[in-house]
Coordinates of C-alpha atoms and ligand atoms in Angstrom, one line a residue:
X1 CA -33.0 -156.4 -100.2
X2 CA -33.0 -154.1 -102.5
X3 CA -31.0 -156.1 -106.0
X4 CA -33.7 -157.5 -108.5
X5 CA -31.6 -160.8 -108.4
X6 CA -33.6 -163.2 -111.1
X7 CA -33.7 -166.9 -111.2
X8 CA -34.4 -168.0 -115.1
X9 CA -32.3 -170.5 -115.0
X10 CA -32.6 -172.0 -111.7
X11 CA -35.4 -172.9 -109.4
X12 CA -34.0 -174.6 -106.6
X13 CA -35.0 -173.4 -102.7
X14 CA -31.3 -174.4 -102.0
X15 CA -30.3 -171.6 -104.8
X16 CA -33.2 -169.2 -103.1
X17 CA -31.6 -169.3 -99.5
X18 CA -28.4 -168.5 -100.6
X19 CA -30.3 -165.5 -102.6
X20 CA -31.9 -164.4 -99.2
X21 CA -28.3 -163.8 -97.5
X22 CA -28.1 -160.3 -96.9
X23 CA -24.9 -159.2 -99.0
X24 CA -26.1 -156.0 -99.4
X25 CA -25.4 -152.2 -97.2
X26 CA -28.2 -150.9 -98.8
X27 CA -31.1 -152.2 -96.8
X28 CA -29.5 -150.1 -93.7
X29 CA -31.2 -146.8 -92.9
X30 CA -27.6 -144.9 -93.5
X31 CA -26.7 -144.0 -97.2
X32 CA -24.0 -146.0 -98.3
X33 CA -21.4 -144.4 -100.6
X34 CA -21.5 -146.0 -104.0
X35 CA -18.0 -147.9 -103.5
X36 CA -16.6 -149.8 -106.3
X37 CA -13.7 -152.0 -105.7
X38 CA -11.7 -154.5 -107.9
X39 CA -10.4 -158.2 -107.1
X40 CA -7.6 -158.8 -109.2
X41 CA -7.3 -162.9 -109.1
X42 CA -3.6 -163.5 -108.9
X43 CA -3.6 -167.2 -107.4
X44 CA -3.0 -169.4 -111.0
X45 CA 0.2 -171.4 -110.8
X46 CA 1.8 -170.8 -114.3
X47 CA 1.7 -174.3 -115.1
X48 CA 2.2 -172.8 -118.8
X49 CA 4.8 -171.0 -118.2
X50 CA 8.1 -173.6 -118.7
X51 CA 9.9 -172.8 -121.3
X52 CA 13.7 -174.2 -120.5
X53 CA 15.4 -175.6 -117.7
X54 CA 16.7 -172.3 -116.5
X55 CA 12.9 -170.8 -117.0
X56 CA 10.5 -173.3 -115.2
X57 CA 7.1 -172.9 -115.1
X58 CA 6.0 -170.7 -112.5
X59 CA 3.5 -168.3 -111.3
X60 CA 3.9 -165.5 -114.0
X61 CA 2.2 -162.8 -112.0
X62 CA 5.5 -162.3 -109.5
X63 CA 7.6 -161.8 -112.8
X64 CA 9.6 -159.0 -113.5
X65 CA 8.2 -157.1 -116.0
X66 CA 10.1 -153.7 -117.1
X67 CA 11.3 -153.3 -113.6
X68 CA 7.9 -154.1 -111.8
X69 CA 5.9 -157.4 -111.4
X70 CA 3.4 -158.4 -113.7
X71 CA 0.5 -158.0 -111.0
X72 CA 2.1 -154.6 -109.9
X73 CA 1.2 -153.5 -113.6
X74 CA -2.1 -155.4 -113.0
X75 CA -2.6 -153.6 -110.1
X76 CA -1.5 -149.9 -110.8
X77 CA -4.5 -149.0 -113.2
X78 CA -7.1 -149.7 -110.8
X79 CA -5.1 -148.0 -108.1
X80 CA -4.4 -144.9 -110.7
X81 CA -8.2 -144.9 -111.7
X82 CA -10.1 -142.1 -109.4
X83 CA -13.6 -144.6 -109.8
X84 CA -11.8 -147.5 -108.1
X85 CA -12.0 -147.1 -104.6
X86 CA -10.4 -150.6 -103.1
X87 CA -8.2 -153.4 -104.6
X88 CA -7.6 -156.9 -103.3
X89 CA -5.2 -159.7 -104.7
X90 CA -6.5 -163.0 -104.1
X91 CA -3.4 -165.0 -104.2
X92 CA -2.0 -168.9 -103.9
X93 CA -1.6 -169.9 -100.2
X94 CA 2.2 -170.5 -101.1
X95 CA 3.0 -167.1 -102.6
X96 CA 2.7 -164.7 -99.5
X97 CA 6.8 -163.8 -99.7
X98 CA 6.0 -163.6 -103.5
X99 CA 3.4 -161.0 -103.1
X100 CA 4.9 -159.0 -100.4
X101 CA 7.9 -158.8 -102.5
X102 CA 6.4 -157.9 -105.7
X103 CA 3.8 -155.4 -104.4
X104 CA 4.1 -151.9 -103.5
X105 CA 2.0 -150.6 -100.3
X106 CA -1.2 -148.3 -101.9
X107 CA -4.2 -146.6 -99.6
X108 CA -6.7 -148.6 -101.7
X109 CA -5.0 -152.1 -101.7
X110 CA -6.2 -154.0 -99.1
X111 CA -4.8 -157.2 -97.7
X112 CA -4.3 -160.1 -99.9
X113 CA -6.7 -163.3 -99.7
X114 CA -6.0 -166.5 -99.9
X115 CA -7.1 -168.3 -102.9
X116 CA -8.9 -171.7 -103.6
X117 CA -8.5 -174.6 -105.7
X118 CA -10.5 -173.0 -108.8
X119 CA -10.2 -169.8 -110.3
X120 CA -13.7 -169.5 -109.6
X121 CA -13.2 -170.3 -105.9
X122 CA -10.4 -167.8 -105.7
X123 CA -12.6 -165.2 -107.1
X124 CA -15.5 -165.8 -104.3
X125 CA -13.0 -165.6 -101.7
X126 CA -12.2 -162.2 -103.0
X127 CA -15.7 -161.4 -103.4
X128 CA -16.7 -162.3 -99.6
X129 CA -13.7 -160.6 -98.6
X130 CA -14.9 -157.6 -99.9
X131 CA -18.4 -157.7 -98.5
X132 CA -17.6 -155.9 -95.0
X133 CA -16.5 -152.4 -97.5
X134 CA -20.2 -153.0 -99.0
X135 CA -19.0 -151.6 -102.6
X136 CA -21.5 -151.0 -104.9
X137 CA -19.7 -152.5 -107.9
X138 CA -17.0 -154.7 -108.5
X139 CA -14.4 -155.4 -111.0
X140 CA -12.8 -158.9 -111.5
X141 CA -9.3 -158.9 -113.2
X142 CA -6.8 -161.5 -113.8
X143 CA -2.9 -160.7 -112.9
X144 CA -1.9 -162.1 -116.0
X145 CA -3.1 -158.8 -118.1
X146 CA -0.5 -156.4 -116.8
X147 CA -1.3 -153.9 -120.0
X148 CA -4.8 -153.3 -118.9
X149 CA -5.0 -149.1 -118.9
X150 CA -7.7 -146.6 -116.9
X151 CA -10.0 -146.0 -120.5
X152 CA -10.4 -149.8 -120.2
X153 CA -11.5 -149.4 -117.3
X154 CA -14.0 -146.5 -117.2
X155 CA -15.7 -148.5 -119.6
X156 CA -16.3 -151.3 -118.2
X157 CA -17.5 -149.1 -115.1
X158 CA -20.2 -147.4 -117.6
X159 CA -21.0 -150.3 -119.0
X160 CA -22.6 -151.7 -115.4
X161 CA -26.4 -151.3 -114.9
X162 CA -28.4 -151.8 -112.6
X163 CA -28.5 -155.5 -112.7
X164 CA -26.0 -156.0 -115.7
X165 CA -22.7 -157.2 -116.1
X166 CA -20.1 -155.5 -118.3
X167 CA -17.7 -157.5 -120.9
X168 CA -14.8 -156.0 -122.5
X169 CA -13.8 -158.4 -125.6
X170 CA -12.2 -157.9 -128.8
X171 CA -13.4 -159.0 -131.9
X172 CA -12.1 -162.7 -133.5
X173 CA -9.6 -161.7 -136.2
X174 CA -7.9 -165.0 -137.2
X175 CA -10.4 -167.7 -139.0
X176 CA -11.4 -170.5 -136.1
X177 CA -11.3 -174.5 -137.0
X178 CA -12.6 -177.2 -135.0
X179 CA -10.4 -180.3 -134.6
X180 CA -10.5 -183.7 -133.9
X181 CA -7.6 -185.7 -133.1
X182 CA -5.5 -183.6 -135.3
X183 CA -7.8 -183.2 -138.4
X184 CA -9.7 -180.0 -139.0
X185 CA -13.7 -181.1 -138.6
X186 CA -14.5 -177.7 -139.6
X187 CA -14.5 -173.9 -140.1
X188 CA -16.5 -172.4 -137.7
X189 CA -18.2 -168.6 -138.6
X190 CA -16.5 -166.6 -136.6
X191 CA -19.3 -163.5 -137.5
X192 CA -20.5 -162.5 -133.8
X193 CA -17.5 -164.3 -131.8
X194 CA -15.9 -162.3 -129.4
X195 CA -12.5 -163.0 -127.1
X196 CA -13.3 -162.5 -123.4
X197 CA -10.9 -160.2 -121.5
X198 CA -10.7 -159.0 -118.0
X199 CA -11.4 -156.9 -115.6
X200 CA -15.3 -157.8 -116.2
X201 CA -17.6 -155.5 -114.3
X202 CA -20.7 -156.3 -111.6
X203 CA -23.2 -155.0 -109.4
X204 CA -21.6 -155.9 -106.6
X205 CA -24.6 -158.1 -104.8
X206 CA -25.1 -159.8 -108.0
X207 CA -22.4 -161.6 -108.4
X208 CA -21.7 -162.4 -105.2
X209 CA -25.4 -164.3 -105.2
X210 CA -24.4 -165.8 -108.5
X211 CA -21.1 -167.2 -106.9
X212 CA -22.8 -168.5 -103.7
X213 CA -24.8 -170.2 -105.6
X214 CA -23.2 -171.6 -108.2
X215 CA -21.0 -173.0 -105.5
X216 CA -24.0 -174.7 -103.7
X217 CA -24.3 -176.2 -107.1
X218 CA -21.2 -177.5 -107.3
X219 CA -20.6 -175.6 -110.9
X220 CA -17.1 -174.8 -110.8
X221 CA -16.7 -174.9 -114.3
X222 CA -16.9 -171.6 -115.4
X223 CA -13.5 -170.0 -117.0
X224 CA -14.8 -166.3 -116.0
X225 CA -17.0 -164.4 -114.3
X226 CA -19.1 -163.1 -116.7
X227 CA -20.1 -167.2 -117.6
X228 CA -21.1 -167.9 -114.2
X229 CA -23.8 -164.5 -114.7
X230 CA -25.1 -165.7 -117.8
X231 CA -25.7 -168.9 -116.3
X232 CA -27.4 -167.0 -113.0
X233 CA -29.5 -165.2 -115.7
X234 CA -27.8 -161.7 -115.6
X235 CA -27.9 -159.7 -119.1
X236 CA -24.1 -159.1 -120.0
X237 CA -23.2 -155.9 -122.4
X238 CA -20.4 -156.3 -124.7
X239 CA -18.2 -153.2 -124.0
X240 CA -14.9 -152.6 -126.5
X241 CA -12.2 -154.4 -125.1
X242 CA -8.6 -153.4 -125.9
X243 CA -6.1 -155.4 -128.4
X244 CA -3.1 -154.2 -125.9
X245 CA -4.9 -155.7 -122.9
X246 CA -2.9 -159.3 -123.8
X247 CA -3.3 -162.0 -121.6
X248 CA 0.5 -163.4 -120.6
X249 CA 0.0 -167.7 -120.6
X250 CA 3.2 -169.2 -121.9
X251 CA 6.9 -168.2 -121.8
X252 CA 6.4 -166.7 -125.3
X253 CA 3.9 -164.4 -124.4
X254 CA 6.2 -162.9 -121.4
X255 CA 8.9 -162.7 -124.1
X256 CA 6.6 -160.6 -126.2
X257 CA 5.6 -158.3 -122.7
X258 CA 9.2 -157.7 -122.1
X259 CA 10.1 -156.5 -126.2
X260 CA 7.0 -154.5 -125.9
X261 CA 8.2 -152.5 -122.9
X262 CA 12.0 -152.6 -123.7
X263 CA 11.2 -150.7 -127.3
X264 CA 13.5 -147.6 -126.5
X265 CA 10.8 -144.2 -127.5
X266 CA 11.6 -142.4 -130.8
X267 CA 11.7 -139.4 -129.7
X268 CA 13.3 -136.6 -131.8
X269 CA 14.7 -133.0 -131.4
X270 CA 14.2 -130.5 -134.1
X271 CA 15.9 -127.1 -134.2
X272 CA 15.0 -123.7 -135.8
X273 CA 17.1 -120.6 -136.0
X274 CA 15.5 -117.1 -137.8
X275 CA 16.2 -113.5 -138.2
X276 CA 14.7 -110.4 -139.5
X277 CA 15.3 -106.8 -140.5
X278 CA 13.5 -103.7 -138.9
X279 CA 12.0 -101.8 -141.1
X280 CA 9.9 -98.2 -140.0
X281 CA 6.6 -99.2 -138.7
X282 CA 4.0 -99.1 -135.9
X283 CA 3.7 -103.2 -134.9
X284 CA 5.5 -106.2 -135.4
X285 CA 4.1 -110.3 -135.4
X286 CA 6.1 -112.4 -132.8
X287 CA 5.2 -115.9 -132.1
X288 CA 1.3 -115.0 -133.1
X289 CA 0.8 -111.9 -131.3
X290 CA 0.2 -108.5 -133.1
X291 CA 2.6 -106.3 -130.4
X292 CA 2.7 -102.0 -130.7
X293 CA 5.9 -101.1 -131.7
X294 CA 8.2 -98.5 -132.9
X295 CA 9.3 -100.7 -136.1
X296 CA 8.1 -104.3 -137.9
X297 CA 10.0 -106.7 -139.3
X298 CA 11.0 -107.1 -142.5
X299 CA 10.3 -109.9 -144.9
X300 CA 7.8 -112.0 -147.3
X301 CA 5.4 -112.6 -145.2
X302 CA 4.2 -111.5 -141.8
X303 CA 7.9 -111.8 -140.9
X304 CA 6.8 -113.7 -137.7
X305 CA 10.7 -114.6 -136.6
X306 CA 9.3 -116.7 -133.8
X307 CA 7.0 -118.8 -135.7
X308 CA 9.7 -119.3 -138.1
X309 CA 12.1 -120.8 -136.0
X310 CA 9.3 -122.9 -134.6
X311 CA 8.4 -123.8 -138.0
X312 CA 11.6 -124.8 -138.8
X313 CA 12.1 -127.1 -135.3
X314 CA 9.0 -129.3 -136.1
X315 CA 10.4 -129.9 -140.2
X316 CA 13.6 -130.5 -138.5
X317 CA 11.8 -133.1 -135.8
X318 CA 10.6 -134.9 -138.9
X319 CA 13.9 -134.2 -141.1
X320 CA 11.6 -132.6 -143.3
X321 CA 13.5 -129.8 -145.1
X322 CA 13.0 -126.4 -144.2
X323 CA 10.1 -123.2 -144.0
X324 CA 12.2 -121.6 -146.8
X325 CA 11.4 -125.5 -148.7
X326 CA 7.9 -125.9 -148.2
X327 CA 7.0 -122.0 -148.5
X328 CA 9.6 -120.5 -150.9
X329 CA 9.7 -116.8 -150.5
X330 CA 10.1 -116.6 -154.5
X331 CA 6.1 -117.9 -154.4
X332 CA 3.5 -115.5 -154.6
X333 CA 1.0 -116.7 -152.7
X334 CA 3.0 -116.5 -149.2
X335 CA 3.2 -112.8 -150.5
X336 CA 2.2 -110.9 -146.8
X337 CA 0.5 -114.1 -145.8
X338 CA 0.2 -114.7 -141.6
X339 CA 2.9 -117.0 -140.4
X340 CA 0.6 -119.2 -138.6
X341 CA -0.1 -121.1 -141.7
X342 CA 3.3 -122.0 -142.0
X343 CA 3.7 -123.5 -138.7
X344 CA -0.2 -125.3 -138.8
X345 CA 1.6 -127.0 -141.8
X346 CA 4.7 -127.9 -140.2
X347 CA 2.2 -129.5 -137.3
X348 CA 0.4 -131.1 -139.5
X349 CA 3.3 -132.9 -141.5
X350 CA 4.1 -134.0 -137.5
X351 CA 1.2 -135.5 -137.3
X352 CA 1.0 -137.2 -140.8
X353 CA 4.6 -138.7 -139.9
X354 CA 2.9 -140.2 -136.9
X355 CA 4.7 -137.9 -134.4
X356 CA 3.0 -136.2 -131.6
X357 CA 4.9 -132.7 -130.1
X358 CA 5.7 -133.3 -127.0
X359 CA 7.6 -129.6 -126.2
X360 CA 8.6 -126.3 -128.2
X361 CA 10.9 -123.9 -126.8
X362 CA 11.5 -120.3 -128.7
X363 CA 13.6 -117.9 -127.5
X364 CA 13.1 -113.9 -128.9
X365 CA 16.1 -112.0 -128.7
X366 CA 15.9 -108.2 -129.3
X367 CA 16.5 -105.1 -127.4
X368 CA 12.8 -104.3 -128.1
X369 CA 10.2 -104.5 -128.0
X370 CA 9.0 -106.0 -124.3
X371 CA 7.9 -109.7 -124.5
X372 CA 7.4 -110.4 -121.0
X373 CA 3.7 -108.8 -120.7
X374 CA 3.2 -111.0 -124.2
X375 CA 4.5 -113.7 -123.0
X376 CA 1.4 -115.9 -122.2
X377 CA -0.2 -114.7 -125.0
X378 CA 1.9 -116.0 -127.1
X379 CA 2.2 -119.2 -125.5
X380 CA -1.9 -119.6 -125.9
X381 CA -1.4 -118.8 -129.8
X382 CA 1.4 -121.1 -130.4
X383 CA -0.5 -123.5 -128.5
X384 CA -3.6 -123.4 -130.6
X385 CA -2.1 -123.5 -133.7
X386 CA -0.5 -126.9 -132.6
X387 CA -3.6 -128.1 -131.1
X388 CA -1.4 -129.0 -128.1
X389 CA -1.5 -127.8 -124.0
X390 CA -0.3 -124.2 -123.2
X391 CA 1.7 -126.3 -120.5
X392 CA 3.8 -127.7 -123.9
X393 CA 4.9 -124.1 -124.5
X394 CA 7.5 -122.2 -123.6
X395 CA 8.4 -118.8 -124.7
X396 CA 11.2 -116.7 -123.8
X397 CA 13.3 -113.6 -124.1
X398 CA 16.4 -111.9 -124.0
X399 CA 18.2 -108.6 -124.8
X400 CA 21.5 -109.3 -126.7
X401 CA 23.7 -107.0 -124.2
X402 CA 23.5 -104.1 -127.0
X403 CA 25.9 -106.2 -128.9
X404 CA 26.2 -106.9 -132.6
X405 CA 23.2 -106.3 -134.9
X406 CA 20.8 -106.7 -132.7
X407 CA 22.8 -104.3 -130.5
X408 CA 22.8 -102.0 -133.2
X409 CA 19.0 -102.1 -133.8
X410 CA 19.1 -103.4 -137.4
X411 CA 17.2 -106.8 -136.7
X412 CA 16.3 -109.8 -134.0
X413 CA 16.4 -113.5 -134.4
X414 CA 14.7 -116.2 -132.6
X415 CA 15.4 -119.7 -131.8
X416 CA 13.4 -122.5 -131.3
X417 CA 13.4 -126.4 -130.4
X418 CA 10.5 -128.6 -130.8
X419 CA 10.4 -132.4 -129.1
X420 CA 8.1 -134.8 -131.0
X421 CA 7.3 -138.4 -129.9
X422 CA 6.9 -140.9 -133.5
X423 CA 4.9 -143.7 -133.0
X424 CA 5.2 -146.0 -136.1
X425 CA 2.5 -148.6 -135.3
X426 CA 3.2 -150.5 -138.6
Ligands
LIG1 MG1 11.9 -115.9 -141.5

């Protein structure tokens, strides 16, 4: 077989037989794809979930949760990530209605198991199940960390060796005591102390041996996975774990999920209106691009009317003032200066207000000159300048049916709307 199981903290010939089962597709003369599935444990019973009469405790993972049930948000990152190749629920022998109504069909879910008595018997039930799809890896998640996301979980993937476990934990923020009957014994140094989360990462073979094993053993005492491989003698790296990957245990923490996901986006609209003279000339700026033409615009600057208006959408996203505010043609030192500044600026105070830009729309109206062979052009520049996806910008034109003064040929205008997504994290 080809995994370097070691035994440095156990001897026994019982513990060596179970190490001799073939668990492993490798030792066959095919090539085995290099699977990597994830058992997320979903058999607990909630017992700490009671908090009134109309709210008894029960198993948290079929809860509603922003429209889907806490395992379905378990679930969907492994599903979503393109390393994860099969998923299995190990559930409680009396939830099978509760499952079927709370999870969606996916190509990689597989059929749930049942569960045992222990977590730690649930999660070698899942493991066996798995052992006909000979994965490679495995990942081990609890249901009751809906928030987990796909970086997580790439991580914890590179964090596997060849015969090493991965850990994603969080550093211990708050100042640990020990008790005793009600009286702090003592401060403990929390330097070095890590919280544990899920979904913990293995070679596949490993800690299936690890789990036959400890069960021969009769250990059944091990809160997670990654205890029981320490205990089989596995090295386990500490990977960054995630502060938003809670864990939900009482009724308090499920009240806490649902105010996290009912928060309503702040999402704001800005809007930018400019306009500019001809004057005789042989090009004019327009959102960024340098364009051949029979006239340029008129003004302090470059006269960029598109960038203008844009400029003037983002300060308006951010209620911000105005281009004419922050740049006041009266200064000298926006004398002829490119218009891109202006709008770098404008993305930059964005940022500093902690808003991302989700969208900008301009619109060029002008009898002349042609923007539709500019058009992508422009939509690369604008997109630079705000650091964001050309697929973000969107750039348009139209004549103004030879009406009014931009009919007339004395000038065109541009309007603009930028969307920008605040996140205030204090
Ligand atoms: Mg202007």
């Amino acid at each position: 077989m080809s995994s370097s199981w070691r035994f440095d903290k156990q001897s026994s010939s019982e513990v060596q037989a179970v190490a001799d089962v073939e668990v492993s597709c490798e030792s066959g003369t095919m090539e085995q794809p290099k699977k990597i599935a994830a058992i997320i444990v979903a058999a607990g019973r909630g017992s700490r979930m009671a908090d009134d009469a109309k709210n008894p405790a029960g198993p948290k993972q079929y809860r509603r949760l922003g429209g889907r049930s806490v395992l379905q948000r378990a679930l969907d990152a492994f599903q979503r990530h393109e390393r994860v190749d099969q998923c299995v629920v190990v559930i409680h022998p009396d939830d099978m209605t509760s499952y079927q109504d709370s999870v969606r069909p996916h190509p990689k879910l597989l059929e749930p198991v049942i569960g045992g008595k222990t977590r730690q018997d649930s999660v070698r039930a899942g493991l066996e199940s798995l052992a006909a799809y000979c994965p490679s890896r495995v990942l081990i998640h609890d249901a009751a960390r809906p928030f987990v996301d796909t970086d997580l979980l790439s991580g914890v993937i590179d964090g596997i060796g060849e015969n090493r476990a991965a850990l994603p934990a969080v550093p211990i923020a708050d100042t640990i005591k020990r008790s005793m009957g009600g009286t702090v014994i003592e401060t403990v140094e929390r330097d070095g102390l890590f919280a544990a989360q899920t979904p913990q990462g293995f070679v596949f073979d490993e800690i299936v041996m690890a789990h036959r094993s400890a069960n021969l053993q009769d250990r059944n005492d091990f809160t997670d996975d990654t205890a029981l491989a320490e205990w089989a003698g596995m090295d386990v790296a500490l990977i960054e774990g995630s502060s938003a990957n809670s864990k939900i245990t009482t009724a308090e923490d499920m009240k806490t999920a649902q105010q996290k996901l009912s928060t309503i986006p702040d999402i704001r609209t800005g809007h930018g209106y400019d306009t500019h003279r001809w004057a005789p000339g042989d090009a004019v700026w327009l959102c960024g691009v340098e364009i051949p033409h029979t006239h340029r615009l008129d003004g302090h600057s470059d006269a960029d009317v598109g960038l203008h208006a844009l400029t003037d959408a983002l300060l308006s996203a951010i209620a911000d003032g105005d281009i004419g505010s922050h740049f006041p043609p009266s200064d000298p030192r926006w004398k002829d200066a490119r218009s891109y500044r202006f709008l770098a600026h404008a993305a930059k105070l964005v940022r500093n207000a902690g808003g991302t830009i989700t969208h900008v729309d301009v619109t060029l109206i002008c009898e002349a000159p042609k923007i539709g062979p500019h058009r992508d052009a422009m939509r690369e520049t604008i997109a630079t300048i705000l650091t964001i996806e050309p697929a973000r910008v969107s750039v348009k034109a139209t004549t103004n049916e030879a009406i009014g003064f931009i009919g007339r040929g004395e000038g065109m205008a541009a309007l603009a709307t930028a969307t920008v997504v605040i996140c205030d994290d204090d």
